Structure formats: C-alpha cells, structure tokens
Amino acid sequence: VCSESTESQDVFVDCQDRRLTSIPTSQTWSEKPKHLLLARNHIEVLREGAFFGYESLTSLDLQQNQISLVEEGAFQGLTRLTTLLLQHNRLGTLSEEVLIPMQNLVYLRLYDNPWECLCSMDSLIRTLQVPSNRNLGNHARCAEPIRLRGRKLKQVNPDLLCKEEIQTGNIQEDETDPKFHLKPIPIRTKPDAITSCHTYLFPQIWMDCSDRGKTIPCFYKNIPEDVVHLDLSNNSISHLKARDFQAARSLRTLNISNNNMEHIDTASLSGLLHLHLLDLSNNKIHFVQYGVLEDLYFLSELKLRGNPWVCDYSIHYMVYWLRLHPGVRHSGLLCHSPLEHAGEIVEDYVHSYNKACPMDRQHHREDQDQTDPELWNDPMEGQGESEEDLEPSPLRAPQKYHIIRLS
C-alpha cells in the first residue's frame, strides 16, 4: 500500500496516511530505502527490533501517530540515521538508551508530546542538554508536573528531578488542607509555527499550518528559513503585513487560500524571490496594492479565484503586472463589482477602460492646436531657453499660458 520513488538517487518509501498499526517489513521494497515516511498512521508502540532490515535509513518520519511507548531496542541497527521525527505523538517518557544505536543522529524532534519531567527522564534530558546536541529535542516541553508545565526540556535542571521525587515521596499530603488543591501557575508559552504546524522534511521541507484557526501574528515568528512549501489555508488570516515572510526566503509555494484576507501590505511578500506558486483564492481581496508583487521574479502560477475583485482604477496594477510577466499562469480574475462589470474578465475591463481614454481626452480638449509652438507667445518657448532668457525683465511682455485638459 506504500509507494516507492527515487529523487537525487535517494530511495523514498512513502507510507503516510495508510492507517498502519505497525512497521512494514523491510523485505517489502524492491530497493533499500534511505528515507521512510510513516507520518499520520495509527502506530502506538515501537517494539524492539522494529526496524530490522532498515540499516540503510538516513531519515525516519514517525510524526502524528499515537506512539506512547518506545522499547529500548526499537532503533537497533539504525547507525546511519541522521533525522528522527517523533513530534505530535503521545510519548510521556523516553530513556537515553533508546538513542544510543543512532550514533549519527543530528536532528531529533520531540515536541507536542505530553512529557512527564520526572526522574525517569533524567538521562534523556541530560543528553539533550549536551552543547553539541543543539538540534536534538528543540521546542519539546514538559506537560507534567504542573510546576514545570511549559518549560523546555533543554531548560529543566536534571539534578532536581530525582531529588525532589525522593524528598516528596515519603510525605503524606493532607487532602483536607486547602493548600493541597492549589496548583502553581504553569509557564505560559506563545504558539509559534514550529510547534503549531506539522513539518515534513522529505523529499522537500513542507510546513502544513492549515486549519489552525489562527491569525499570522500568533505563530509566524519562527518559520524556518529552509521551508520550501507553506500551507496556511483555511485559517482566519485577514491581513498580510510587511515582513510577515521575511524569514521564509526559500519558499517555492505559498497557499493562503480560504481565509478572510482583505488587505495585503506592499512589503508583505518582499524577499520571496524563489516563489513559484501563490494561492490567494477564496478570500475577500478587492484589489492588490501597487508594489505587492514586485519581488516575485520567478512566479509561474497565481491563483485568484473566489475574491470580490472591484473593477475600478485600483485593479489596474494587477493587470499591468501580469502583462509584464506573460509566463505567469493565472485564474479567477473576474470583476465582482460594480454591477455593470460583474462577471467581466478584469483584463477586458482594463482594455475597454484604456480604449475609451483617448476619446475622452479628445472630447474634452478645447483646442487641439494649443500645443503647437508656433502659437506660443515667445518663439523660444518649446525650444528651450538660455540662462539670460530665464532672468526676469521688466520689459518682457506678459506670457500666455494654455491649459491642456487630459481628463
């Protein structure tokens, strides 16, 4: 039920969204995979020897399962593994011994698990806090005990975990004491893109922030600069502000469809030099301000369907930009208002507007020959004047000026 593919001579096995409850046997594949994608399944336990035969793996994606237990020898033999993704599971504890077989592990993601920061986590927390392990366990936070809730594993003092359990283990607390029911206030944390969204590293880094129901300021502070595909669809984003994407300079696709977006500031997309696809469909955009699209040098597709485009002079910038970039495929640019233009293709509206403009100028011009230099009072006018001519002179006759109406 899984698919095999090759990219840059690396073999990928994609078993995502297959409702698997266990790890498929390695004999299933025609070639030894280097990347095994098992995200979004129903795996609950990783048994000892679960990855026997997968010795060639360099990355393993197990995020968004229901894993609550990892046995000590589960990753035995994965000596080449550099990336292990375990975020968005149900892990409460994990020992350092689980990581020992993976000697080359560089990236380990553990966030969005209900970690119980107790004595059993002592060895793991110490391993994560080794300075050379700077990419192991970032953003993972304690869920229990309450006094440590929200604190990063990398910031917990491991010396206190076991000591406090020993000190409090023999004390019988009186449940009738009002203080017994008082709980300390947990550490408050602000949501960010890394912990609020689902990130997939292979074959290209894709961050799925769809259906989060949040506005950009809530989780837009930490978009990794190496993210290639970003999905922000089906949220409540109403306004793109300047520098919202300043950290995401590697983006190739950006999906902001199905939001409530009405305004896009001029510098909101600045720096996205590598963007190929921009999806703005099904929002509330009336027009795009001048300069919004200027940094999108390599854009090849622009989705605009489902917006109430207003066909007046403010829509002209979009049409002019598309004319200057004929290689950009676009769809859905139809007039919504005013009523006389409803349903009309915006490019046709702008064309008819420009076609009528010279006739309008001709109709309002009082004298077509007023621009003829022969009719000007001073023969030097229209030919340029010397510095002496520019000097004021009391003997010089008053000049006549003609107003040319170009409305």
Tab-separated table of C-alpha atoms in Angstrom:
chain	number	residue	atom	x	y	z
A	1	VAL	CA	0.000	0.000	0.000
A	2	CYS	CA	3.045	2.283	0.175
A	3	SER	CA	4.768	3.989	-2.733
A	4	GLU	CA	8.432	3.921	-3.726
A	5	SER	CA	10.207	6.755	-5.517
A	6	THR	CA	13.715	7.958	-6.259
A	7	GLU	CA	14.875	11.542	-6.006
A	8	SER	CA	18.507	12.625	-6.345
A	9	GLN	CA	19.441	8.925	-6.258
A	10	ASP	CA	17.830	8.514	-2.809
A	11	VAL	CA	15.084	5.901	-2.439
A	12	PHE	CA	11.958	7.119	-0.630
A	13	VAL	CA	9.249	4.863	0.770
A	14	ASP	CA	6.045	6.821	1.436
A	15	CYS	CA	3.686	5.053	3.860
A	16	GLN	CA	1.906	8.188	5.093
A	17	ASP	CA	-1.847	8.120	5.749
A	18	ARG	CA	-2.089	4.329	5.346
A	19	ARG	CA	-3.700	3.543	8.742
A	20	LEU	CA	-0.760	1.331	9.632
A	21	THR	CA	-0.507	-0.004	13.171
A	22	SER	CA	2.996	-1.476	12.826
A	23	ILE	CA	6.177	-1.037	10.816
A	24	PRO	CA	6.100	-2.760	7.384
A	25	THR	CA	8.747	-5.433	6.903
A	26	SER	CA	11.864	-4.309	5.042
A	27	GLN	CA	11.553	-7.150	2.507
A	28	THR	CA	8.527	-5.369	1.024
A	29	TRP	CA	10.616	-2.923	-1.031
A	30	SER	CA	12.472	-3.510	-4.276
A	31	GLU	CA	15.427	-1.393	-3.059
A	32	LYS	CA	16.753	-0.494	0.351
A	33	PRO	CA	15.192	2.864	1.262
A	34	LYS	CA	17.135	5.810	2.644
A	35	HIS	CA	14.005	7.657	3.749
A	36	LEU	CA	10.970	6.034	5.391
A	37	LEU	CA	7.850	8.204	5.759
A	38	LEU	CA	5.342	6.831	8.284
A	39	ALA	CA	3.567	10.016	9.357
A	40	ARG	CA	-0.175	10.152	10.090
A	41	ASN	CA	-0.752	6.470	10.849
A	42	HIS	CA	-2.059	4.609	13.931
A	43	ILE	CA	1.189	3.226	15.365
A	44	GLU	CA	1.041	3.053	19.170
A	45	VAL	CA	4.155	1.092	20.178
A	46	LEU	CA	7.651	0.707	18.715
A	47	ARG	CA	8.829	-2.767	19.686
A	48	GLU	CA	12.427	-3.930	19.998
A	49	GLY	CA	13.883	-4.640	16.543
A	50	ALA	CA	11.025	-2.814	14.804
A	51	PHE	CA	13.391	-1.536	12.116
A	52	PHE	CA	15.377	-4.697	11.464
A	53	GLY	CA	16.480	-4.643	7.809
A	54	TYR	CA	16.290	-0.850	7.531
A	55	GLU	CA	20.007	-0.299	8.223
A	56	SER	CA	20.364	1.987	5.184
A	57	LEU	CA	17.927	4.597	6.546
A	58	THR	CA	19.156	8.168	6.983
A	59	SER	CA	15.753	9.646	7.902
A	60	LEU	CA	12.692	8.271	9.669
A	61	ASP	CA	9.426	10.197	9.956
A	62	LEU	CA	7.049	8.888	12.656
A	63	GLN	CA	5.207	12.114	13.479
A	64	GLN	CA	1.434	12.328	14.014
A	65	ASN	CA	0.952	8.745	15.152
A	66	GLN	CA	-0.267	7.566	18.553
A	67	ILE	CA	3.088	6.367	19.882
A	68	SER	CA	3.136	6.166	23.677
A	69	LEU	CA	5.882	3.557	24.167
A	70	VAL	CA	9.309	3.064	22.579
A	71	GLU	CA	11.135	-0.037	23.734
A	72	GLU	CA	14.861	0.211	24.390
A	73	GLY	CA	15.992	-1.681	21.256
A	74	ALA	CA	13.431	-0.221	18.852
A	75	PHE	CA	16.026	1.641	16.771
A	76	GLN	CA	18.685	-1.052	16.897
A	77	GLY	CA	20.793	-1.128	13.714
A	78	LEU	CA	19.966	2.415	12.524
A	79	THR	CA	23.582	3.543	12.689
A	80	ARG	CA	23.277	5.767	9.606
A	81	LEU	CA	20.164	7.593	10.761
A	82	THR	CA	20.619	11.377	10.937
A	83	THR	CA	16.996	12.524	11.251
A	84	LEU	CA	14.276	11.135	13.540
A	85	LEU	CA	10.859	12.798	13.744
A	86	LEU	CA	8.698	11.824	16.741
A	87	GLN	CA	6.719	15.039	17.241
A	88	HIS	CA	2.924	15.075	17.665
A	89	ASN	CA	2.665	11.710	19.441
A	90	ARG	CA	1.739	10.569	22.959
A	91	LEU	CA	5.160	9.997	24.468
A	92	GLY	CA	5.411	10.751	28.168
A	93	THR	CA	8.874	9.341	28.811
A	94	LEU	CA	11.912	8.142	26.889
A	95	SER	CA	15.307	6.942	28.033
A	96	GLU	CA	18.718	7.843	26.691
A	97	GLU	CA	19.336	4.149	25.876
A	98	VAL	CA	16.795	4.380	23.041
A	99	LEU	CA	19.064	6.863	21.236
A	100	ILE	CA	22.373	5.032	21.703
A	101	PRO	CA	22.201	2.913	18.485
A	102	MET	CA	21.790	6.097	16.372
A	103	GLN	CA	25.377	7.327	16.556
A	104	ASN	CA	24.990	9.824	13.690
A	105	LEU	CA	21.706	11.377	14.809
A	106	VAL	CA	21.721	15.116	14.129
A	107	TYR	CA	18.047	16.107	14.099
A	108	LEU	CA	15.573	14.818	16.693
A	109	ARG	CA	12.108	16.319	17.010
A	110	LEU	CA	10.121	15.552	20.153
A	111	TYR	CA	7.750	18.497	20.623
A	112	ASP	CA	3.996	18.214	21.096
A	113	ASN	CA	4.299	15.124	23.292
A	114	PRO	CA	2.995	15.053	26.909
A	115	TRP	CA	6.442	14.751	28.516
A	116	GLU	CA	6.466	13.880	32.218
A	117	CYS	CA	9.555	15.625	33.562
A	118	LEU	CA	10.244	13.166	36.361
A	119	CYS	CA	13.240	11.095	37.436
A	120	SER	CA	12.735	8.618	34.572
A	121	MET	CA	13.528	11.430	32.115
A	122	ASP	CA	16.819	12.337	33.797
A	123	SER	CA	19.127	10.609	31.284
A	124	LEU	CA	17.287	11.878	28.192
A	125	ILE	CA	17.220	15.469	29.419
A	126	ARG	CA	20.946	15.358	30.172
A	127	THR	CA	21.616	14.065	26.646
A	128	LEU	CA	19.530	16.806	25.054
A	129	GLN	CA	21.374	19.465	27.030
A	130	VAL	CA	24.837	18.466	25.781
A	131	PRO	CA	26.028	21.540	23.810
A	132	SER	CA	26.944	19.505	20.722
A	133	ASN	CA	23.356	18.201	20.544
A	134	ARG	CA	21.933	21.583	19.657
A	135	ASN	CA	19.378	20.121	17.193
A	136	LEU	CA	18.111	17.340	19.444
A	137	GLY	CA	14.784	17.905	21.187
A	138	ASN	CA	14.375	21.615	20.469
A	139	HIS	CA	10.947	23.031	21.414
A	140	ALA	CA	9.930	19.938	23.410
A	141	ARG	CA	8.269	20.985	26.688
A	142	CYS	CA	7.145	19.406	29.934
A	143	ALA	CA	3.472	18.602	30.433
A	144	GLU	CA	3.901	17.268	33.975
A	145	PRO	CA	4.409	18.035	36.805
A	146	ILE	CA	2.367	21.208	36.803
A	147	ARG	CA	5.186	23.318	38.275
A	148	LEU	CA	7.256	22.561	35.145
A	149	ARG	CA	4.472	22.636	32.583
A	150	GLY	CA	5.545	24.604	29.520
A	151	ARG	CA	9.254	24.547	30.358
A	152	LYS	CA	11.573	23.313	27.614
A	153	LEU	CA	13.357	20.021	28.259
A	154	LYS	CA	16.599	21.784	27.439
A	155	GLN	CA	15.985	24.215	30.314
A	156	VAL	CA	14.973	21.767	33.048
A	157	ASN	CA	17.546	21.216	35.789
A	158	PRO	CA	18.062	17.410	35.717
A	159	ASP	CA	19.781	17.434	39.116
A	160	LEU	CA	16.473	18.283	40.777
A	161	LEU	CA	14.240	15.713	39.084
A	162	CYS	CA	15.186	12.679	41.149
A	163	LYS	CA	15.986	14.633	44.329
A	164	GLU	CA	12.545	16.159	44.502
A	165	GLU	CA	10.877	12.794	43.971
A	166	ILE	CA	12.881	11.346	46.897
A	167	GLN	CA	12.078	14.322	49.106
A	168	THR	CA	8.358	14.305	48.369
A	169	GLY	CA	7.878	10.549	48.010
A	170	ASN	CA	7.539	9.802	51.744
A	171	ILE	CA	5.468	12.836	52.652
A	172	GLN	CA	1.779	12.170	53.154
A	173	GLU	CA	-0.107	15.240	51.991
A	174	ASP	CA	-3.298	16.200	53.772
A	175	GLU	CA	-6.097	16.446	51.211
A	176	THR	CA	-8.189	18.452	53.676
A	177	ASP	CA	-5.585	21.223	53.617
A	178	PRO	CA	-6.780	23.988	51.254
A	179	LYS	CA	-3.210	24.360	50.016
A	180	PHE	CA	-3.342	20.791	48.691
A	181	HIS	CA	-5.767	21.834	45.958
A	182	LEU	CA	-3.801	24.918	44.911
A	183	LYS	CA	-1.848	24.343	41.710
A	184	PRO	CA	1.076	26.501	40.681
A	185	ILE	CA	0.603	28.586	37.569
A	186	PRO	CA	2.258	26.798	34.641
A	187	ILE	CA	4.743	28.579	32.417
A	188	ARG	CA	2.931	30.405	29.652
A	189	THR	CA	4.224	29.930	26.151
A	190	LYS	CA	3.387	31.691	22.903
A	191	PRO	CA	2.445	29.479	19.958
A	192	ASP	CA	4.858	29.503	17.041
A	193	ALA	CA	4.975	27.958	13.607
A	194	ILE	CA	7.240	25.055	14.550
A	195	THR	CA	5.095	23.668	17.352
A	196	SER	CA	1.702	24.712	15.952
A	197	CYS	CA	2.182	23.268	12.468
A	198	HIS	CA	3.130	19.915	11.004
A	199	THR	CA	6.541	19.885	9.337
A	200	TYR	CA	7.624	17.266	6.817
A	201	LEU	CA	11.297	17.181	5.902
A	202	PHE	CA	11.352	14.865	2.916
A	203	PRO	CA	11.529	14.967	-0.023
A	204	GLN	CA	11.301	18.764	0.451
A	205	ILE	CA	10.568	20.702	3.618
A	206	TRP	CA	6.839	21.311	3.773
A	207	MET	CA	5.077	23.074	6.660
A	208	ASP	CA	1.363	22.411	6.999
A	209	CYS	CA	-0.316	25.188	9.013
A	210	SER	CA	-3.784	24.701	7.545
A	211	ASP	CA	-6.950	24.570	9.655
A	212	ARG	CA	-5.326	26.173	12.687
A	213	GLY	CA	-7.895	28.936	13.039
A	214	LYS	CA	-5.218	31.452	13.956
A	215	THR	CA	-4.021	34.751	12.628
A	216	ILE	CA	-0.491	35.269	11.388
A	217	PRO	CA	0.953	37.093	14.452
A	218	CYS	CA	0.163	34.073	16.633
A	219	PHE	CA	2.563	31.646	15.045
A	220	TYR	CA	4.524	33.457	12.375
A	221	LYS	CA	7.558	34.317	14.419
A	222	ASN	CA	9.635	31.210	13.764
A	223	ILE	CA	9.098	29.999	10.217
A	224	PRO	CA	12.358	28.183	9.439
A	225	GLU	CA	14.266	29.735	6.579
A	226	ASP	CA	14.632	26.385	4.805
A	227	VAL	CA	10.877	25.715	4.446
A	228	VAL	CA	10.071	25.190	0.746
A	229	HIS	CA	6.284	24.710	0.841
A	230	LEU	CA	3.977	26.546	3.264
A	231	ASP	CA	0.242	25.859	3.587
A	232	LEU	CA	-1.759	28.468	5.527
A	233	SER	CA	-5.153	27.644	4.041
A	234	ASN	CA	-8.422	27.517	5.996
A	235	ASN	CA	-7.436	29.859	8.793
A	236	SER	CA	-8.621	33.318	9.871
A	237	ILE	CA	-5.900	35.474	8.345
A	238	SER	CA	-7.348	38.870	7.409
A	239	HIS	CA	-4.247	40.972	6.852
A	240	LEU	CA	-0.768	40.287	5.454
A	241	LYS	CA	1.639	42.771	6.982
A	242	ALA	CA	5.076	43.925	5.923
A	243	ARG	CA	7.854	41.395	6.590
A	244	ASP	CA	5.461	38.594	7.570
A	245	PHE	CA	7.545	36.226	5.448
A	246	GLN	CA	10.960	37.803	5.856
A	247	ALA	CA	12.459	34.642	7.393
A	248	ALA	CA	10.992	32.238	4.807
A	249	ARG	CA	13.214	33.138	1.890
A	250	SER	CA	13.352	29.613	0.456
A	251	LEU	CA	9.615	29.362	-0.184
A	252	ARG	CA	8.595	27.982	-3.569
A	253	THR	CA	4.865	27.559	-2.885
A	254	LEU	CA	2.640	29.623	-0.581
A	255	ASN	CA	-1.017	28.749	-0.050
A	256	ILE	CA	-3.147	31.375	1.730
A	257	SER	CA	-6.478	30.294	0.252
A	258	ASN	CA	-9.782	30.113	2.138
A	259	ASN	CA	-9.021	32.753	4.740
A	260	ASN	CA	-10.722	36.079	5.456
A	261	MET	CA	-7.954	38.160	3.934
A	262	GLU	CA	-8.868	41.670	2.843
A	263	HIS	CA	-5.570	43.586	2.909
A	264	ILE	CA	-2.078	42.811	1.614
A	265	ASP	CA	0.554	45.380	2.568
A	266	THR	CA	3.073	46.406	-0.049
A	267	ALA	CA	6.102	44.723	1.556
A	268	SER	CA	4.296	41.620	2.847
A	269	LEU	CA	5.770	39.353	0.135
A	270	SER	CA	9.154	41.016	-0.087
A	271	GLY	CA	12.118	38.663	-0.160
A	272	LEU	CA	10.230	35.716	-1.664
A	273	LEU	CA	12.487	35.656	-4.694
A	274	HIS	CA	12.116	31.899	-5.284
A	275	LEU	CA	8.321	31.691	-5.036
A	276	HIS	CA	6.780	29.723	-7.922
A	277	LEU	CA	3.150	29.363	-6.810
A	278	LEU	CA	0.973	31.792	-4.856
A	279	ASP	CA	-2.595	30.813	-3.978
A	280	LEU	CA	-4.820	33.714	-2.873
A	281	SER	CA	-8.117	32.126	-3.866
A	282	ASN	CA	-11.345	32.317	-1.845
A	283	ASN	CA	-10.578	35.382	0.228
A	284	LYS	CA	-12.064	38.889	0.453
A	285	ILE	CA	-9.486	40.777	-1.607
A	286	HIS	CA	-10.803	43.722	-3.651
A	287	PHE	CA	-7.512	44.701	-5.279
A	288	VAL	CA	-3.754	44.290	-4.878
A	289	GLN	CA	-1.765	47.387	-3.961
A	290	TYR	CA	0.984	48.696	-6.186
A	291	GLY	CA	4.322	47.004	-5.427
A	292	VAL	CA	2.990	43.872	-3.685
A	293	LEU	CA	4.161	41.513	-6.446
A	294	GLU	CA	7.451	43.199	-7.346
A	295	ASP	CA	9.776	40.661	-5.661
A	296	LEU	CA	8.130	37.611	-7.242
A	297	TYR	CA	10.586	37.292	-10.117
A	298	PHE	CA	10.124	33.540	-10.657
A	299	LEU	CA	6.390	33.234	-10.039
A	300	SER	CA	4.810	30.841	-12.544
A	301	GLU	CA	1.282	30.377	-11.160
A	302	LEU	CA	-1.102	32.776	-9.412
A	303	LYS	CA	-4.498	31.562	-8.148
A	304	LEU	CA	-7.035	34.356	-7.662
A	305	ARG	CA	-10.435	32.672	-7.889
A	306	GLY	CA	-13.209	33.420	-5.407
A	307	ASN	CA	-12.315	37.023	-4.496
A	308	PRO	CA	-14.700	40.016	-4.838
A	309	TRP	CA	-12.475	41.956	-7.268
A	310	VAL	CA	-13.565	45.586	-7.670
A	311	CYS	CA	-13.122	46.821	-11.231
A	312	ASP	CA	-12.017	50.403	-10.862
A	313	TYR	CA	-8.650	52.077	-11.294
A	314	SER	CA	-7.177	50.250	-8.265
A	315	ILE	CA	-7.301	46.925	-10.152
A	316	HIS	CA	-5.051	48.179	-12.966
A	317	TYR	CA	-1.788	47.342	-11.178
A	318	MET	CA	-2.607	43.638	-11.139
A	319	VAL	CA	-3.330	43.608	-14.883
A	320	TYR	CA	-0.226	45.623	-15.769
A	321	TRP	CA	1.955	43.309	-13.671
A	322	LEU	CA	0.512	40.240	-15.407
A	323	ARG	CA	1.183	41.832	-18.810
A	324	LEU	CA	4.814	42.363	-17.850
A	325	HIS	CA	5.034	38.717	-16.708
A	326	PRO	CA	3.386	36.737	-19.515
A	327	GLY	CA	4.852	33.469	-18.197
A	328	VAL	CA	2.644	33.614	-15.079
A	329	ARG	CA	-0.426	31.403	-15.367
A	330	HIS	CA	-3.355	32.942	-13.528
A	331	SER	CA	-7.008	32.105	-12.987
A	332	GLY	CA	-10.108	33.582	-11.407
A	333	LEU	CA	-9.588	37.296	-12.094
A	334	LEU	CA	-13.223	38.335	-12.674
A	335	CYS	CA	-14.983	41.568	-11.796
A	336	HIS	CA	-17.360	41.271	-8.854
A	337	SER	CA	-18.391	44.920	-8.671
A	338	PRO	CA	-19.641	47.432	-9.736
A	339	LEU	CA	-22.744	45.783	-11.153
A	340	GLU	CA	-22.192	46.965	-14.728
A	341	HIS	CA	-18.932	44.984	-14.843
A	342	ALA	CA	-19.933	41.973	-12.700
A	343	GLY	CA	-18.697	38.740	-14.279
A	344	GLU	CA	-16.452	40.553	-16.758
A	345	ILE	CA	-12.848	39.422	-17.138
A	346	VAL	CA	-10.682	42.031	-15.423
A	347	GLU	CA	-8.240	42.220	-18.354
A	348	ASP	CA	-11.160	43.025	-20.695
A	349	TYR	CA	-12.368	45.729	-18.335
A	350	VAL	CA	-8.944	47.392	-18.235
A	351	HIS	CA	-8.639	47.123	-22.024
A	352	SER	CA	-12.007	48.825	-22.549
A	353	TYR	CA	-11.080	51.473	-19.984
A	354	ASN	CA	-7.870	52.327	-21.829
A	355	LYS	CA	-9.563	52.199	-25.216
A	356	ALA	CA	-12.089	54.822	-24.159
A	357	CYS	CA	-9.459	57.051	-22.553
A	358	PRO	CA	-8.093	58.772	-25.781
A	359	MET	CA	-11.636	59.521	-26.974
A	360	ASP	CA	-12.357	61.069	-23.607
A	361	ARG	CA	-9.288	63.257	-23.865
A	362	GLN	CA	-10.189	64.297	-27.408
A	363	HIS	CA	-13.742	65.177	-26.390
A	364	HIS	CA	-12.636	67.470	-23.585
A	365	ARG	CA	-9.722	69.177	-25.335
A	366	GLU	CA	-10.591	72.803	-26.007
A	367	ASP	CA	-8.038	73.408	-28.727
A	368	GLN	CA	-6.081	70.557	-30.334
A	369	ASP	CA	-3.512	73.033	-31.689
A	370	GLN	CA	-2.670	74.658	-28.374
A	371	THR	CA	0.437	72.523	-28.082
A	372	ASP	CA	1.817	73.902	-31.372
A	373	PRO	CA	4.930	76.024	-30.545
A	374	GLU	CA	4.042	78.351	-33.446
A	375	LEU	CA	1.098	79.675	-31.451
A	376	TRP	CA	3.070	80.342	-28.278
A	377	ASN	CA	3.735	83.971	-27.430
A	378	ASP	CA	7.509	83.611	-27.168
A	379	PRO	CA	9.203	81.801	-30.081
A	380	MET	CA	11.801	80.444	-27.655
A	381	GLU	CA	9.174	78.562	-25.691
A	382	GLY	CA	9.067	74.884	-26.534
A	383	GLN	CA	12.689	75.034	-27.820
A	384	GLY	CA	14.461	75.596	-24.514
A	385	GLU	CA	15.676	78.946	-23.160
A	386	SER	CA	19.124	80.272	-22.343
A	387	GLU	CA	20.132	81.384	-18.866
A	388	GLU	CA	19.673	85.030	-19.944
A	389	ASP	CA	16.118	84.297	-21.043
A	390	LEU	CA	15.363	82.893	-17.624
A	391	GLU	CA	16.322	86.173	-15.919
A	392	PRO	CA	13.288	88.346	-15.044
A	393	SER	CA	12.950	91.507	-17.159
A	394	PRO	CA	10.586	94.431	-16.631
A	395	LEU	CA	10.460	94.976	-20.414
A	396	ARG	CA	9.337	91.445	-21.147
A	397	ALA	CA	5.734	91.101	-22.223
A	398	PRO	CA	3.410	89.043	-20.025
A	399	GLN	CA	3.328	85.392	-21.041
A	400	LYS	CA	0.240	83.488	-22.081
A	401	TYR	CA	-0.283	80.009	-20.658
A	402	HIS	CA	-2.643	77.444	-22.143
A	403	ILE	CA	-4.237	74.732	-20.025
A	404	ILE	CA	-4.478	71.366	-21.722
A	405	ARG	CA	-7.107	69.141	-20.183
A	406	LEU	CA	-6.155	65.437	-20.228
A	407	SER	CA	-9.003	64.048	-18.203
